[in-house]
Structures are given as structure tokens and as C-alpha cells.
PDB file of C-alpha atoms in Angstrom:
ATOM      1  CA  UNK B   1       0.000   0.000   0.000  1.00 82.00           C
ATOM      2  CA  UNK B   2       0.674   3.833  -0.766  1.00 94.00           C
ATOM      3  CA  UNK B   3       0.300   6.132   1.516  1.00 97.00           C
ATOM      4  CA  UNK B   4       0.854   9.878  -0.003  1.00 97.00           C
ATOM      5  CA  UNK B   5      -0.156  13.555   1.390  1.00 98.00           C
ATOM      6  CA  UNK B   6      -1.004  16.374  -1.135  1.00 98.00           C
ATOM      7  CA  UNK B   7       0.495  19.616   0.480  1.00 97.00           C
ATOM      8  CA  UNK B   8      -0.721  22.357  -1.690  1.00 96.00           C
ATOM      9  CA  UNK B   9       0.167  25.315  -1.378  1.00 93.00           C
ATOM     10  CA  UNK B  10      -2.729  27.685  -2.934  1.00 91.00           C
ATOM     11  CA  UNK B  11      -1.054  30.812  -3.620  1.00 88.00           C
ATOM     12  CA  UNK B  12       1.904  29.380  -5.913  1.00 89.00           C
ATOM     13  CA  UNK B  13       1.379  30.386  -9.725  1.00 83.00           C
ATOM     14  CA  UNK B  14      -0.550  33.486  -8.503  1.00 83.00           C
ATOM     15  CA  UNK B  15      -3.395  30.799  -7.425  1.00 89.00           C
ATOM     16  CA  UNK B  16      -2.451  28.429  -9.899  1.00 91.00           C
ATOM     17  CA  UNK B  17      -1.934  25.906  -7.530  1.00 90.00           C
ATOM     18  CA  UNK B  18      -5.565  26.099  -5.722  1.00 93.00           C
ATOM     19  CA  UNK B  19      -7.156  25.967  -9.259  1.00 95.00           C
ATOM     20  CA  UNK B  20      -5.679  22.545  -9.919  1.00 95.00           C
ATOM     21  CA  UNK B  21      -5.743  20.906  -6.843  1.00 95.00           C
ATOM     22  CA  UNK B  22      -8.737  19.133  -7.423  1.00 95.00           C
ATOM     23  CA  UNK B  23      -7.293  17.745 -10.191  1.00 96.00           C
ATOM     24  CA  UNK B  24      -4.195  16.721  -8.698  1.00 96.00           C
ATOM     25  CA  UNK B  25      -5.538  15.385  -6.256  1.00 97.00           C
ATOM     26  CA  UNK B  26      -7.951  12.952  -8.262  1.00 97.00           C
ATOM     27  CA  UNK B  27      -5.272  12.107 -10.774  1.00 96.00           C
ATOM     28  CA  UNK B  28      -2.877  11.013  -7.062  1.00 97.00           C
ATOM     29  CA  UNK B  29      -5.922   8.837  -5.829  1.00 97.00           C
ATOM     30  CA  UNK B  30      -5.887   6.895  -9.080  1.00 94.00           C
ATOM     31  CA  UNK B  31      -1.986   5.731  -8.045  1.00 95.00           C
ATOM     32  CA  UNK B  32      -1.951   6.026  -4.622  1.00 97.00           C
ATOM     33  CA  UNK B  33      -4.219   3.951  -2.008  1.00 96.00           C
ATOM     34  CA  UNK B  34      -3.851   6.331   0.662  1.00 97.00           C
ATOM     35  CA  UNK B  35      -4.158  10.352  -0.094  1.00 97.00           C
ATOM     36  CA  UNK B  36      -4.343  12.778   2.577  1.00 97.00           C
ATOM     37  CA  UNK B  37      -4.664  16.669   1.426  1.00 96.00           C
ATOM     38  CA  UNK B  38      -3.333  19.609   3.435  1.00 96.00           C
ATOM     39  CA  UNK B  39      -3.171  23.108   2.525  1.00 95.00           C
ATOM     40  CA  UNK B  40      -0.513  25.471   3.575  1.00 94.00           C
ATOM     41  CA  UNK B  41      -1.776  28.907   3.462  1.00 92.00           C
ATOM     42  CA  UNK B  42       1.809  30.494   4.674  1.00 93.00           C
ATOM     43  CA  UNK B  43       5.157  29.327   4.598  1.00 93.00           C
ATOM     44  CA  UNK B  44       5.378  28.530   8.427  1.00 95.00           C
ATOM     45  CA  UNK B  45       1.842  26.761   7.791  1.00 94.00           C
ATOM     46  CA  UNK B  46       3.345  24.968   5.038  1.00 96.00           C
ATOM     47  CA  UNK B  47       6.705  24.121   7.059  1.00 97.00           C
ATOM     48  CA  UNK B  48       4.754  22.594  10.010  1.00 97.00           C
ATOM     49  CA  UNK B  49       1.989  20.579   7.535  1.00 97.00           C
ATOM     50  CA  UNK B  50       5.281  19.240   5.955  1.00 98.00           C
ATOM     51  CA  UNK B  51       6.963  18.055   8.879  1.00 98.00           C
ATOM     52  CA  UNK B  52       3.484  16.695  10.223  1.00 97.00           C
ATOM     53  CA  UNK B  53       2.741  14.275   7.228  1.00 97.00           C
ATOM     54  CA  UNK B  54       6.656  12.900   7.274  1.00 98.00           C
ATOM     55  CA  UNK B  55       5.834  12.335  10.904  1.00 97.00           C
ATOM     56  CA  UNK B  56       2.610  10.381  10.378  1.00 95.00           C
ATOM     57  CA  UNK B  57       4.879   8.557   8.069  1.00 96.00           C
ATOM     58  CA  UNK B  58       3.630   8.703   4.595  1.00 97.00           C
ATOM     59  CA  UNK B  59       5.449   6.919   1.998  1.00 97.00           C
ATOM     60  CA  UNK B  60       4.997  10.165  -0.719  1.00 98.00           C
ATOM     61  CA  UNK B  61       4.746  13.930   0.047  1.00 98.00           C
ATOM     62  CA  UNK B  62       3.746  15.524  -3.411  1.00 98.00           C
ATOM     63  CA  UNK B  63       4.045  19.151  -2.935  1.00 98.00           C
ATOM     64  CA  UNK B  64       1.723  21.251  -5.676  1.00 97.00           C
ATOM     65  CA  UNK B  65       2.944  24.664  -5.853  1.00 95.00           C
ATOM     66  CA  UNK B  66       6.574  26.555  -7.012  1.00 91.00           C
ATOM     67  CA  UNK B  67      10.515  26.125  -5.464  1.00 91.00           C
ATOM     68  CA  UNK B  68       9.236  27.654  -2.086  1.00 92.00           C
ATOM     69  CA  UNK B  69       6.943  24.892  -1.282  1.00 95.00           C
ATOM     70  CA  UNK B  70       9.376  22.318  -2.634  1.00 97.00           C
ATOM     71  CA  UNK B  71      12.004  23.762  -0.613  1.00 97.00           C
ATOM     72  CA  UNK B  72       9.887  23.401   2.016  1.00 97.00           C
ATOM     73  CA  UNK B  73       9.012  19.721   1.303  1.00 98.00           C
ATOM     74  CA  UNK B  74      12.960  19.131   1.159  1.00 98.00           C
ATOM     75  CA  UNK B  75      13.157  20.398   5.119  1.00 98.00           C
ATOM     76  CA  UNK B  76      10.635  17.443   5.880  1.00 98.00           C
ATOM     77  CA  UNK B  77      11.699  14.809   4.054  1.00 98.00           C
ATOM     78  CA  UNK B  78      15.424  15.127   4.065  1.00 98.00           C
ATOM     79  CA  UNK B  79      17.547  11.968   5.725  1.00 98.00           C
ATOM     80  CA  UNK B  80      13.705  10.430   5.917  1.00 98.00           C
ATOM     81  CA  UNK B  81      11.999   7.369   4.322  1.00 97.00           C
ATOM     82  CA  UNK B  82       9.290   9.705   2.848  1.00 98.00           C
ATOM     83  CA  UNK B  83      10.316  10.507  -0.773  1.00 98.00           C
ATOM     84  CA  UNK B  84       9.333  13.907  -2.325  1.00 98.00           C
ATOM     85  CA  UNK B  85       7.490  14.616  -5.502  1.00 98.00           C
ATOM     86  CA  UNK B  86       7.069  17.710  -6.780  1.00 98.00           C
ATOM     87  CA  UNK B  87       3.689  18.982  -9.184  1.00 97.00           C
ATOM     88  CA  UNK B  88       4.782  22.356 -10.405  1.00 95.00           C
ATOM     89  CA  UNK B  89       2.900  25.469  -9.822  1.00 92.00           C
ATOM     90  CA  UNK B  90       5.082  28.467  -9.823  1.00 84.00           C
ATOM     91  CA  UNK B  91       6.917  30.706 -11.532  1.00 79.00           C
ATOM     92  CA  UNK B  92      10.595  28.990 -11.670  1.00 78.00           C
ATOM     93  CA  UNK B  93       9.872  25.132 -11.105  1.00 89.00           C
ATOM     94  CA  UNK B  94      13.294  24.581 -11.083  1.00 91.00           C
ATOM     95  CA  UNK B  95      13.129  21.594  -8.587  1.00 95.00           C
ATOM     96  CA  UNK B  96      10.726  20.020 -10.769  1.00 96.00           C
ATOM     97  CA  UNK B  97      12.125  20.229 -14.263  1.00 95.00           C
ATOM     98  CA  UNK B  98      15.501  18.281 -12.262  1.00 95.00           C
ATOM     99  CA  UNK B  99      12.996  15.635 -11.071  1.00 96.00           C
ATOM    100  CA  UNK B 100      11.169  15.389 -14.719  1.00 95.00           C
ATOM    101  CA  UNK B 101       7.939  16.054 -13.673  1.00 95.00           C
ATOM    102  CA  UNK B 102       5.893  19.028 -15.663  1.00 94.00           C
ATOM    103  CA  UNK B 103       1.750  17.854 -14.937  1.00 95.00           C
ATOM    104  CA  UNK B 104       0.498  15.485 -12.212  1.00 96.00           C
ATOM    105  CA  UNK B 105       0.820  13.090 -14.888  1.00 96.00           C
ATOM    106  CA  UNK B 106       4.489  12.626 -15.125  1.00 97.00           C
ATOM    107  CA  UNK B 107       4.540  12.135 -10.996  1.00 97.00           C
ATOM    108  CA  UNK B 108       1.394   9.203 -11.395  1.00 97.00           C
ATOM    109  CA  UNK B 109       3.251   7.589 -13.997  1.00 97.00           C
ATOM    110  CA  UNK B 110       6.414   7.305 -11.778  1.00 96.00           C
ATOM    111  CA  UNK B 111       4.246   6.519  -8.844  1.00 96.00           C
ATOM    112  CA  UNK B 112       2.538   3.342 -10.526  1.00 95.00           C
ATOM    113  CA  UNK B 113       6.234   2.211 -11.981  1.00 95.00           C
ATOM    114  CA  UNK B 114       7.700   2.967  -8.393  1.00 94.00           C
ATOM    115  CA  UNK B 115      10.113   5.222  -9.846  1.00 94.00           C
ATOM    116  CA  UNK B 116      12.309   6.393  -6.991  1.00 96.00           C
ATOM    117  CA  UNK B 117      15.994   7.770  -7.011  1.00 96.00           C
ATOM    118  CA  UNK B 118      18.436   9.233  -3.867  1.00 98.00           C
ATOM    119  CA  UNK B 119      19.724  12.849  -4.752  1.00 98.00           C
ATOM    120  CA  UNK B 120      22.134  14.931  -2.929  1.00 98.00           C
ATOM    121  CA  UNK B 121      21.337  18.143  -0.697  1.00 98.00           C
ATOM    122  CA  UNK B 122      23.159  20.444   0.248  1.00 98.00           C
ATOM    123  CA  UNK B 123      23.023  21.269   4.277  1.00 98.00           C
ATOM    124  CA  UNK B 124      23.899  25.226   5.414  1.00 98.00           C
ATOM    125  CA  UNK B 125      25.646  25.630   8.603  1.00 96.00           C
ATOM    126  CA  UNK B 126      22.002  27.795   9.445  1.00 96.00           C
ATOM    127  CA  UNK B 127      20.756  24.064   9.561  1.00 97.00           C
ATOM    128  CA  UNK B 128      18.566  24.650   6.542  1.00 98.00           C
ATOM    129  CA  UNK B 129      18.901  22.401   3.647  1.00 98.00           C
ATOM    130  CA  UNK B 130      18.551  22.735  -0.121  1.00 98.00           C
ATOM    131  CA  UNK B 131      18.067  21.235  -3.342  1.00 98.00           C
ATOM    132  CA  UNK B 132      19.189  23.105  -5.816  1.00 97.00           C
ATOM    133  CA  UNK B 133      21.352  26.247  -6.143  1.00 96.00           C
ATOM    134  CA  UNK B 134      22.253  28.442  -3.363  1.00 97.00           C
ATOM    135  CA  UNK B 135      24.127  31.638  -4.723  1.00 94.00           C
ATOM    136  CA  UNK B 136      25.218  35.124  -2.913  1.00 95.00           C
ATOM    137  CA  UNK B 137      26.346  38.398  -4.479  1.00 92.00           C
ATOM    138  CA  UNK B 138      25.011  40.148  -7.879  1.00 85.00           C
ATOM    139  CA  UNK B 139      21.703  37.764  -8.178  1.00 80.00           C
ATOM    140  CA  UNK B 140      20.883  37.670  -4.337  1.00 82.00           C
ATOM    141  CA  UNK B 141      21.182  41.123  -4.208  1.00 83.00           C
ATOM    142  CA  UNK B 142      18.684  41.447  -7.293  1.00 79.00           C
ATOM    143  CA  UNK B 143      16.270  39.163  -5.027  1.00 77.00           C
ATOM    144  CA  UNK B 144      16.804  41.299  -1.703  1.00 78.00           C
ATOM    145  CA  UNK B 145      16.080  44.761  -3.368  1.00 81.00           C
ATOM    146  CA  UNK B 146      12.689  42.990  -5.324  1.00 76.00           C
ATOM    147  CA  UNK B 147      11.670  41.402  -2.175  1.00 72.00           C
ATOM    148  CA  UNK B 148      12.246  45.241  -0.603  1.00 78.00           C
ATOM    149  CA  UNK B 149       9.987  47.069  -3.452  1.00 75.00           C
ATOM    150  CA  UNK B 150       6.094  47.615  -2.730  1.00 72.00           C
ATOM    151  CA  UNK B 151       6.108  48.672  -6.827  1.00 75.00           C
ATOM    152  CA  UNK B 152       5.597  47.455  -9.225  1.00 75.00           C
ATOM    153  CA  UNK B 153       3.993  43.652  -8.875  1.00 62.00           C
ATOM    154  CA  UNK B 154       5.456  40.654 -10.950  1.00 57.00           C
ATOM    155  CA  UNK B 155       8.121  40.201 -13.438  1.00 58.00           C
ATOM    156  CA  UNK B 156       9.121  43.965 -14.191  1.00 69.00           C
ATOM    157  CA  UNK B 157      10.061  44.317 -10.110  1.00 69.00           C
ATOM    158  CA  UNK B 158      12.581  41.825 -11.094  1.00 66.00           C
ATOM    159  CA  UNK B 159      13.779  44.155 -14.269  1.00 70.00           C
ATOM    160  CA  UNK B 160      14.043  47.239 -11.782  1.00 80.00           C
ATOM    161  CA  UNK B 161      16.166  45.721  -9.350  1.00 78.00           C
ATOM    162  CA  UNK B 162      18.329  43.973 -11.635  1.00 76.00           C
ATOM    163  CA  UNK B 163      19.182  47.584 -13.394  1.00 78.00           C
ATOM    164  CA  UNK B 164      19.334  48.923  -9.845  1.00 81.00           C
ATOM    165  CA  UNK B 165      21.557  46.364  -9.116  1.00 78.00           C
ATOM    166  CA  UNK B 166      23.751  46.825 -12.326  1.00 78.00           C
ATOM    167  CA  UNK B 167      23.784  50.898 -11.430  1.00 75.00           C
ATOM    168  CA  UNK B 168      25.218  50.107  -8.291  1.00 75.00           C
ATOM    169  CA  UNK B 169      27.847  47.108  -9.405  1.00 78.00           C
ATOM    170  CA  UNK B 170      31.185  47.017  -7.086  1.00 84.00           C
ATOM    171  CA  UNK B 171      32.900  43.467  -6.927  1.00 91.00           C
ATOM    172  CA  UNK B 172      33.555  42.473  -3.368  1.00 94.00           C
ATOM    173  CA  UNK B 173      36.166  40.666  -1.560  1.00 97.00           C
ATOM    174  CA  UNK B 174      34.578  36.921  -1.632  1.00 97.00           C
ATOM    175  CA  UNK B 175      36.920  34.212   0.272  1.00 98.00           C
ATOM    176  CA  UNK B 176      35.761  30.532  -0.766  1.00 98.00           C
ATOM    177  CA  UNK B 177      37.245  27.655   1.398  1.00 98.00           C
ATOM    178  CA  UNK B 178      37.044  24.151   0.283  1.00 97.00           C
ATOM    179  CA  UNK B 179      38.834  20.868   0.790  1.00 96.00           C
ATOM    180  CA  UNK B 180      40.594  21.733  -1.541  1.00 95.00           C
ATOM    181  CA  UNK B 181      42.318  25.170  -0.184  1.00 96.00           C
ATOM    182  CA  UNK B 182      41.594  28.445   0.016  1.00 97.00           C
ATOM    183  CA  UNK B 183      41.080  31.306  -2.609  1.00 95.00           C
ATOM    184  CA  UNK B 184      40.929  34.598  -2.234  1.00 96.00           C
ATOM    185  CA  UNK B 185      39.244  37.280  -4.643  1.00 94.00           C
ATOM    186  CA  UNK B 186      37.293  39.962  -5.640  1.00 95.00           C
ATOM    187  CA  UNK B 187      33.700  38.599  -6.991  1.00 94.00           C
ATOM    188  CA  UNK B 188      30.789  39.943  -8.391  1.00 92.00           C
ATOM    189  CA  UNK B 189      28.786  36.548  -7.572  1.00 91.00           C
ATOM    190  CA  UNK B 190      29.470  32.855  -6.724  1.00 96.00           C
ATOM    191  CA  UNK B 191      26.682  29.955  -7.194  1.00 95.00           C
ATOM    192  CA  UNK B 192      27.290  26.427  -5.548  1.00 98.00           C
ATOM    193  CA  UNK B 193      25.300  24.409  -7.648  1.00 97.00           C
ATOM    194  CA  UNK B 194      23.671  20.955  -6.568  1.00 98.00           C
ATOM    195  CA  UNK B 195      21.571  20.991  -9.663  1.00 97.00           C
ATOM    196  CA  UNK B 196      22.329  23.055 -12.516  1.00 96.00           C
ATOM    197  CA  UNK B 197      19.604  25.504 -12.585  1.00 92.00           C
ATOM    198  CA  UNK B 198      17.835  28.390 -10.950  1.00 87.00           C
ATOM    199  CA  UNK B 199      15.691  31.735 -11.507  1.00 81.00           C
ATOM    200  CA  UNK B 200      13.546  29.483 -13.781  1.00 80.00           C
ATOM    201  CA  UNK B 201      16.060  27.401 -15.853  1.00 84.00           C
ATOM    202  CA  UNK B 202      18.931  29.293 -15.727  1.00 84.00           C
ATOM    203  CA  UNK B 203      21.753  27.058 -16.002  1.00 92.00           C
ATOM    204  CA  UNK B 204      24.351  28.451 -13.617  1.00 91.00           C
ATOM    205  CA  UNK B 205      26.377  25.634 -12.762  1.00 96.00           C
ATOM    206  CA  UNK B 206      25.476  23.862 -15.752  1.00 95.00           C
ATOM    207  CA  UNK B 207      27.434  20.626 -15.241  1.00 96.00           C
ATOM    208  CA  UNK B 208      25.692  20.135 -11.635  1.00 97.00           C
ATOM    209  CA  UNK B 209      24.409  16.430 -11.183  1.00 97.00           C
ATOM    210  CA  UNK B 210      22.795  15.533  -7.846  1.00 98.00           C
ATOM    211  CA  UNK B 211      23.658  11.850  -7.391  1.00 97.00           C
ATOM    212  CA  UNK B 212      27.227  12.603  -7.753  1.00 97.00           C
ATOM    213  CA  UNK B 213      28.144  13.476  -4.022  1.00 97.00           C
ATOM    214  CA  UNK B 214      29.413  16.927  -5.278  1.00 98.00           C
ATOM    215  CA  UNK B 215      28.962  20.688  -5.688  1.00 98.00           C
ATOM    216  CA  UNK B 216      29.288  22.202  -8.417  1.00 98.00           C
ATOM    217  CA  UNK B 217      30.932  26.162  -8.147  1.00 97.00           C
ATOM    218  CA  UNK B 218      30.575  29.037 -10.298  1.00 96.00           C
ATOM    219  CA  UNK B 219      32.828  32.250  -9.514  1.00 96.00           C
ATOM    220  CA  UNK B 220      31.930  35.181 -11.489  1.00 92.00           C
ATOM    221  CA  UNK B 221      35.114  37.569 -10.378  1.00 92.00           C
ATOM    222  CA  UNK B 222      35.543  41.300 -10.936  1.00 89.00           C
ATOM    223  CA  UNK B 223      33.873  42.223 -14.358  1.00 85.00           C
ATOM    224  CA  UNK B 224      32.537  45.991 -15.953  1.00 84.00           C
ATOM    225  CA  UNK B 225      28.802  46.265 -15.969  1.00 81.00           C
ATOM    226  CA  UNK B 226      28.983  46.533 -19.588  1.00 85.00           C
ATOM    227  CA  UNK B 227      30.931  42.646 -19.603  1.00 85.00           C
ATOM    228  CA  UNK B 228      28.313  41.363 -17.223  1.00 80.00           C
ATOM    229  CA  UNK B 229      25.470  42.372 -19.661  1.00 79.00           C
ATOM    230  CA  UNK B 230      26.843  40.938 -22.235  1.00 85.00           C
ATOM    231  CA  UNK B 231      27.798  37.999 -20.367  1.00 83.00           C
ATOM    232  CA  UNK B 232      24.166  37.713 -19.065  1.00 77.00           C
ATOM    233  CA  UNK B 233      22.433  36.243 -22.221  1.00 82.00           C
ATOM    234  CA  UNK B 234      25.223  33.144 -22.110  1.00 86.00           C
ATOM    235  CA  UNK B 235      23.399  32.206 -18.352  1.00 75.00           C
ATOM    236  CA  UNK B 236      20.966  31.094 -20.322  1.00 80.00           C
ATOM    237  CA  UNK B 237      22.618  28.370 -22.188  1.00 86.00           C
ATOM    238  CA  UNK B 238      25.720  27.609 -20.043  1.00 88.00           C
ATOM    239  CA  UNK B 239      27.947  29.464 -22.187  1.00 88.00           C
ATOM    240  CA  UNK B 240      29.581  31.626 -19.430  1.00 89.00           C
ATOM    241  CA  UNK B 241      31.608  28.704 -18.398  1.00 87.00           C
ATOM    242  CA  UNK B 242      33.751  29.715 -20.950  1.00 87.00           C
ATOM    243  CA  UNK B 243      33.813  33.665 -20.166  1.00 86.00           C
ATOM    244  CA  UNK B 244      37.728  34.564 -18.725  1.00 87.00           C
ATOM    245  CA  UNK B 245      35.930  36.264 -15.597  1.00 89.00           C
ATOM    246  CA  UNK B 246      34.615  32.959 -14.670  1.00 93.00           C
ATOM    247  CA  UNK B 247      35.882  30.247 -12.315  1.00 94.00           C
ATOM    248  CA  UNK B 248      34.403  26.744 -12.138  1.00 96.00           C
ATOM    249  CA  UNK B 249      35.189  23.861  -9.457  1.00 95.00           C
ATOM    250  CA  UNK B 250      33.697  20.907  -7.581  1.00 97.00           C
ATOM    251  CA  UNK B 251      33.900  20.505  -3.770  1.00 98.00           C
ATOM    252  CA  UNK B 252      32.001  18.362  -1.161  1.00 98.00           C
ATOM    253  CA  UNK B 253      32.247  20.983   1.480  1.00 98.00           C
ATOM    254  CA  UNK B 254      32.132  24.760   0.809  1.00 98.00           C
ATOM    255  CA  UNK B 255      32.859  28.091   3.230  1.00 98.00           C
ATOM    256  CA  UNK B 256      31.851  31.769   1.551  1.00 98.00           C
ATOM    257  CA  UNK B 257      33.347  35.012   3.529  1.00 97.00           C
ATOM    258  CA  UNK B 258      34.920  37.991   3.071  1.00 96.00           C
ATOM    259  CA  UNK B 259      34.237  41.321   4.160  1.00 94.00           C
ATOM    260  CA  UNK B 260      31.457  42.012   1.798  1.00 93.00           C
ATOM    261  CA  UNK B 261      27.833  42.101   3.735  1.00 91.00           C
ATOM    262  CA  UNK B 262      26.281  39.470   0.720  1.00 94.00           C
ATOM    263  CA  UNK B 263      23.397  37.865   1.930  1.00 94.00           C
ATOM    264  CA  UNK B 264      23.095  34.032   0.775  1.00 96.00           C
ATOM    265  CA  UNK B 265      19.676  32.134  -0.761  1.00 94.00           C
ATOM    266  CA  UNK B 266      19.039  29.067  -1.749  1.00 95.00           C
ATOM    267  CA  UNK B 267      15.920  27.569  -3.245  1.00 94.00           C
ATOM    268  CA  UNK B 268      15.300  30.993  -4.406  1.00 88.00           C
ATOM    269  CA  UNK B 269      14.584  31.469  -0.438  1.00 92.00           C
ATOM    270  CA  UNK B 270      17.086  33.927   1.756  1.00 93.00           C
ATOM    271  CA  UNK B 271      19.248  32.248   4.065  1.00 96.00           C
ATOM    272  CA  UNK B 272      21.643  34.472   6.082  1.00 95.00           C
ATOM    273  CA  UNK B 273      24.402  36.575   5.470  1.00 95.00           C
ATOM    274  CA  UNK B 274      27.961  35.431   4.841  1.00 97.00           C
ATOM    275  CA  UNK B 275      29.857  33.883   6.216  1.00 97.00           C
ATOM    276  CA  UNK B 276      28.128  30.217   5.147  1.00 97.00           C
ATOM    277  CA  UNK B 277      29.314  26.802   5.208  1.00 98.00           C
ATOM    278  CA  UNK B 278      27.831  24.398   3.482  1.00 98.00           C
ATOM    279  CA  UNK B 279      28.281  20.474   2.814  1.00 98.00           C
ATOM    280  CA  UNK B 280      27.377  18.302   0.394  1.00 98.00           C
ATOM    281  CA  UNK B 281      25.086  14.929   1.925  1.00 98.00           C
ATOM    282  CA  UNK B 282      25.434  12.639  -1.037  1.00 98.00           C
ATOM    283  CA  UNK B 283      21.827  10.593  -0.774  1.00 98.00           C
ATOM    284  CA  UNK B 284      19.754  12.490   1.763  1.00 98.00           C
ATOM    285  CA  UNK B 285      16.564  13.189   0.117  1.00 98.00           C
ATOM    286  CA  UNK B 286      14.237  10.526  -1.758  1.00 98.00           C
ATOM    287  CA  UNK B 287      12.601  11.436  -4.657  1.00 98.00           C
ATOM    288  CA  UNK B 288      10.086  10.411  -7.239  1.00 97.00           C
ATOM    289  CA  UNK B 289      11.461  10.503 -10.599  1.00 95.00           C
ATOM    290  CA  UNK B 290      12.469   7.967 -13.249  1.00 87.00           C
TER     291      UNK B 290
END
């Protein structure tokens, strides 16, 4: 027998998520003999609804909503039998498209074949954990001035803050630390990649693969605004690998400092301020995927 739990989270999508949750739900049922349905109408509501259905020890949690709610989901389910699927609702999905699953559909059809795999996470010295890509400098400051503005709604807040961000461009002195030694260096951004992608596909670390007990690093060091905008449109296909200005490298553990007042995310969700540590856990969240 299946036991699963629906945690939907209705405002994901701009309310995609709570117009399709009656269809998720009924297309779950049809794989699943067990479904219980929770809605999480916060993130601390979401949080506790998470933890509660790992606790009662259900075999599935299928999240319905964006990369907040699956970020969520990770917190619950991480170094636990319960194995996460994710029905994508948002805006980036970026969880999701790693995990192969676009409708409901996809995550029934690997629920009836008992698809299941072990990925990495990473784990933050905060004690929070993530899935895919947790970055500092240029981009996290782009999120941290949106998340600030009242005006205007949706994607052009992002366009403001990124050419408020651009206007006020300074590299900073960014120390990373890994098993490997030390570097020191003036950065406009670093990424540390479990998965390859965030913002909504944006392949930063484009060579990330999480079953491979490894992060993946991307070091974007002191560049002109005018390079970084032209560097910009390569994000989206993994060309800036190749840019001089950028330095790639793997590491199971990773330590970001310097005296530069960067604030870390991950998940697309804000962390803390440097300095972070962070290690890879090679195997620590179950998932549903082929």
C-alpha cells in the first residue's frame, strides 16, 4: 500500500496551484491507495503541515505549488523514508524540471512504476537544507532589493532591481574555502550548484548532477557592468563557463566570507548573510522521478 499527502500550497502560480488541486488530487488517488490533502496557506503553515505528514509517516509527500513549497518539502523529508514529488505550480519550477515532472501526470506515472531515485542536498551551517542552487552576491542582491519594493507587482520588479543592481555594481572581496584550499578574490557573484539551474532554468552551474556526491561552483570575479550584460544572455545556455571572468570547481564541502555584507539564498529562499558553510550529503533526500 501507498500512503501519499497532497500539500498544496494555494497561492503558488498566482493561485495556480488552488485551481488545480482538485485535479491533482484525483489524478494522485488513481496511483496512490492512501491520499491525505493539506493546505498550507503560509510558509510557516506549510513548514509545520510538511513536517506533520513525514511524521505520520507517509510513503509520498507531493508538494503542488513553485521552489518555495518544494524547498519546504525538502526540510521534511530530508535523511527520511518519505520521498518527495514535486507537481509544479510556480513561476521557476526549477526543482521540478531536475525531477522530470511538468503535470500530475508525469509524478502518477512514476508513482505506478515505483520510480524512486536518492539525490544529494546540500546542508547550510544555518541548519537549513537545499536542493538546488544556493548563490550570494550580484543575483541575491537582485532578489533582496525585489523582495524590498512595494512597486511594481510581478516580473518587471525583477527588471528594476536587476538595473538597480547593475547601477550600483562594485565586486567584493569573496573568500571561498574548500577541501581543496583556500582562494581569495574579488567577486561579483558565486553559485554552488547541486543541480544546474535556478531563476527558472537558468543554467548556472550547468554541469551540476545531484547523485554525484558533489557541488558544483561558479565564480563570477571582478567584471565591468557593460561585460556582465553581455555575459548575461550566455546564463541562459551555459555558455559563461567559458567567459575569462569565470571560475568553475567541484567541492564536497564549501565556506563563503569575506568582508562584503552578501546575503546568501538558496531555493530561491534567503538564508543568512555570509559567512556560510555548506556540505554536500550525497543521498539524503528521496525522490520520485524515473
Amino acid at each position: 500500500m501507498t500512503h501519499a499527502a497532497l500539500l498544496v500550497c494555494p497561492a503558488s502560480g498566482k493561485g495556480r496551484a488552488a485551481r488545480i488541486a482538485g485535479t491533482v488530487a484525483a489524478g494522485l488517488r488513481e496511483a496512490v491507495d492512501r491520499l491525505d490533502l493539506h493546505v498550507g496557506y503560509s510558509a510557516g503553515d506549510t513548514a509545520r503541515l510538511a513536517r506533520k505528514a513525514v511524521a505520520d509517516g507517509v510513503d509520498v509527500l507531493v508538494v503542488l505549488g513553485g521552489d518555495g513549497g518544494a524547498h519546504l518539502g525538502v526540510q521534511a523529508c530530508a535523511e527520511t523514508p518519505t520521498a518527495l514529488a514535486v507537481v509544479p505550480a510556480g513561476t521557476g519550477n526549477d526543482f521540478a524540471a531536475v525531477l522530470g515532472t511538468a503535470t500530475v501526470d508525469d509524478v502518477v506515472a512514476n508513482l505506478r512504476s515505483g520510480a524512486r531515485k536518492r539525490f544529494d542536498l546540500g546542508r547550510v551551517s544555518t541548519g537549513t537544507w537545499f536542493a538546488t542552487v544556493l548563490c550570494a552576491g550580484f543575483d541575491s542582491a537582485v532578489n533582496e532589493r525585489a523582495n524590498a519594493m512595494r512597486w511594481p507587482a510581478g516580473p518587471r520588479r525583477y527588471d528594476l532591481a536587476i538595473l538597480a543592481e547593475l547601477a550600483a555594481l562594485r565586486a567584493a572581496p569573496l573568500v571561498v574555502e574548500t577541501e581543496h584550499g583556500v582562494e581569495e578574490l574579488d567577486a561579483t557573484l558565486v553559485a554552488i550548484g547541486n543541480t544546474p539551474c535556478y531563476g527558472g532554468g537558468i543554467p548556472v552551474c550547468p554541469d551540476a548532477d545531484p547523485t554525484d556526491g558533489l557541488f558544483d561552483l561558479t565564480v563570477v570575479t571582478e567584471v565591468s557592468r557593460t561585460a556582465l550584460v553581455r555575459m548575461l544572455p550566455t546564463l541562459r545556455t551555459g555558455g559563461h563557463v567559458e567567459h575569462l571572468a569565470v571560475r568553475t570547481l567541484r567541492a564536497r564541502s564549501v565556506r563563503l566570507g569575506g568582508d562584503n555584507g552578501w546575503v546568501g539564498y538558496a531555493d530561491g529562499e534567503r538564508i543568512a548573510e555570509l559567512p556560510l558553510s555548506v556540505d554536500c550529503r550525497p543521498g539524503a533526500l528521496a525522490v520520485v522521478a524515473s
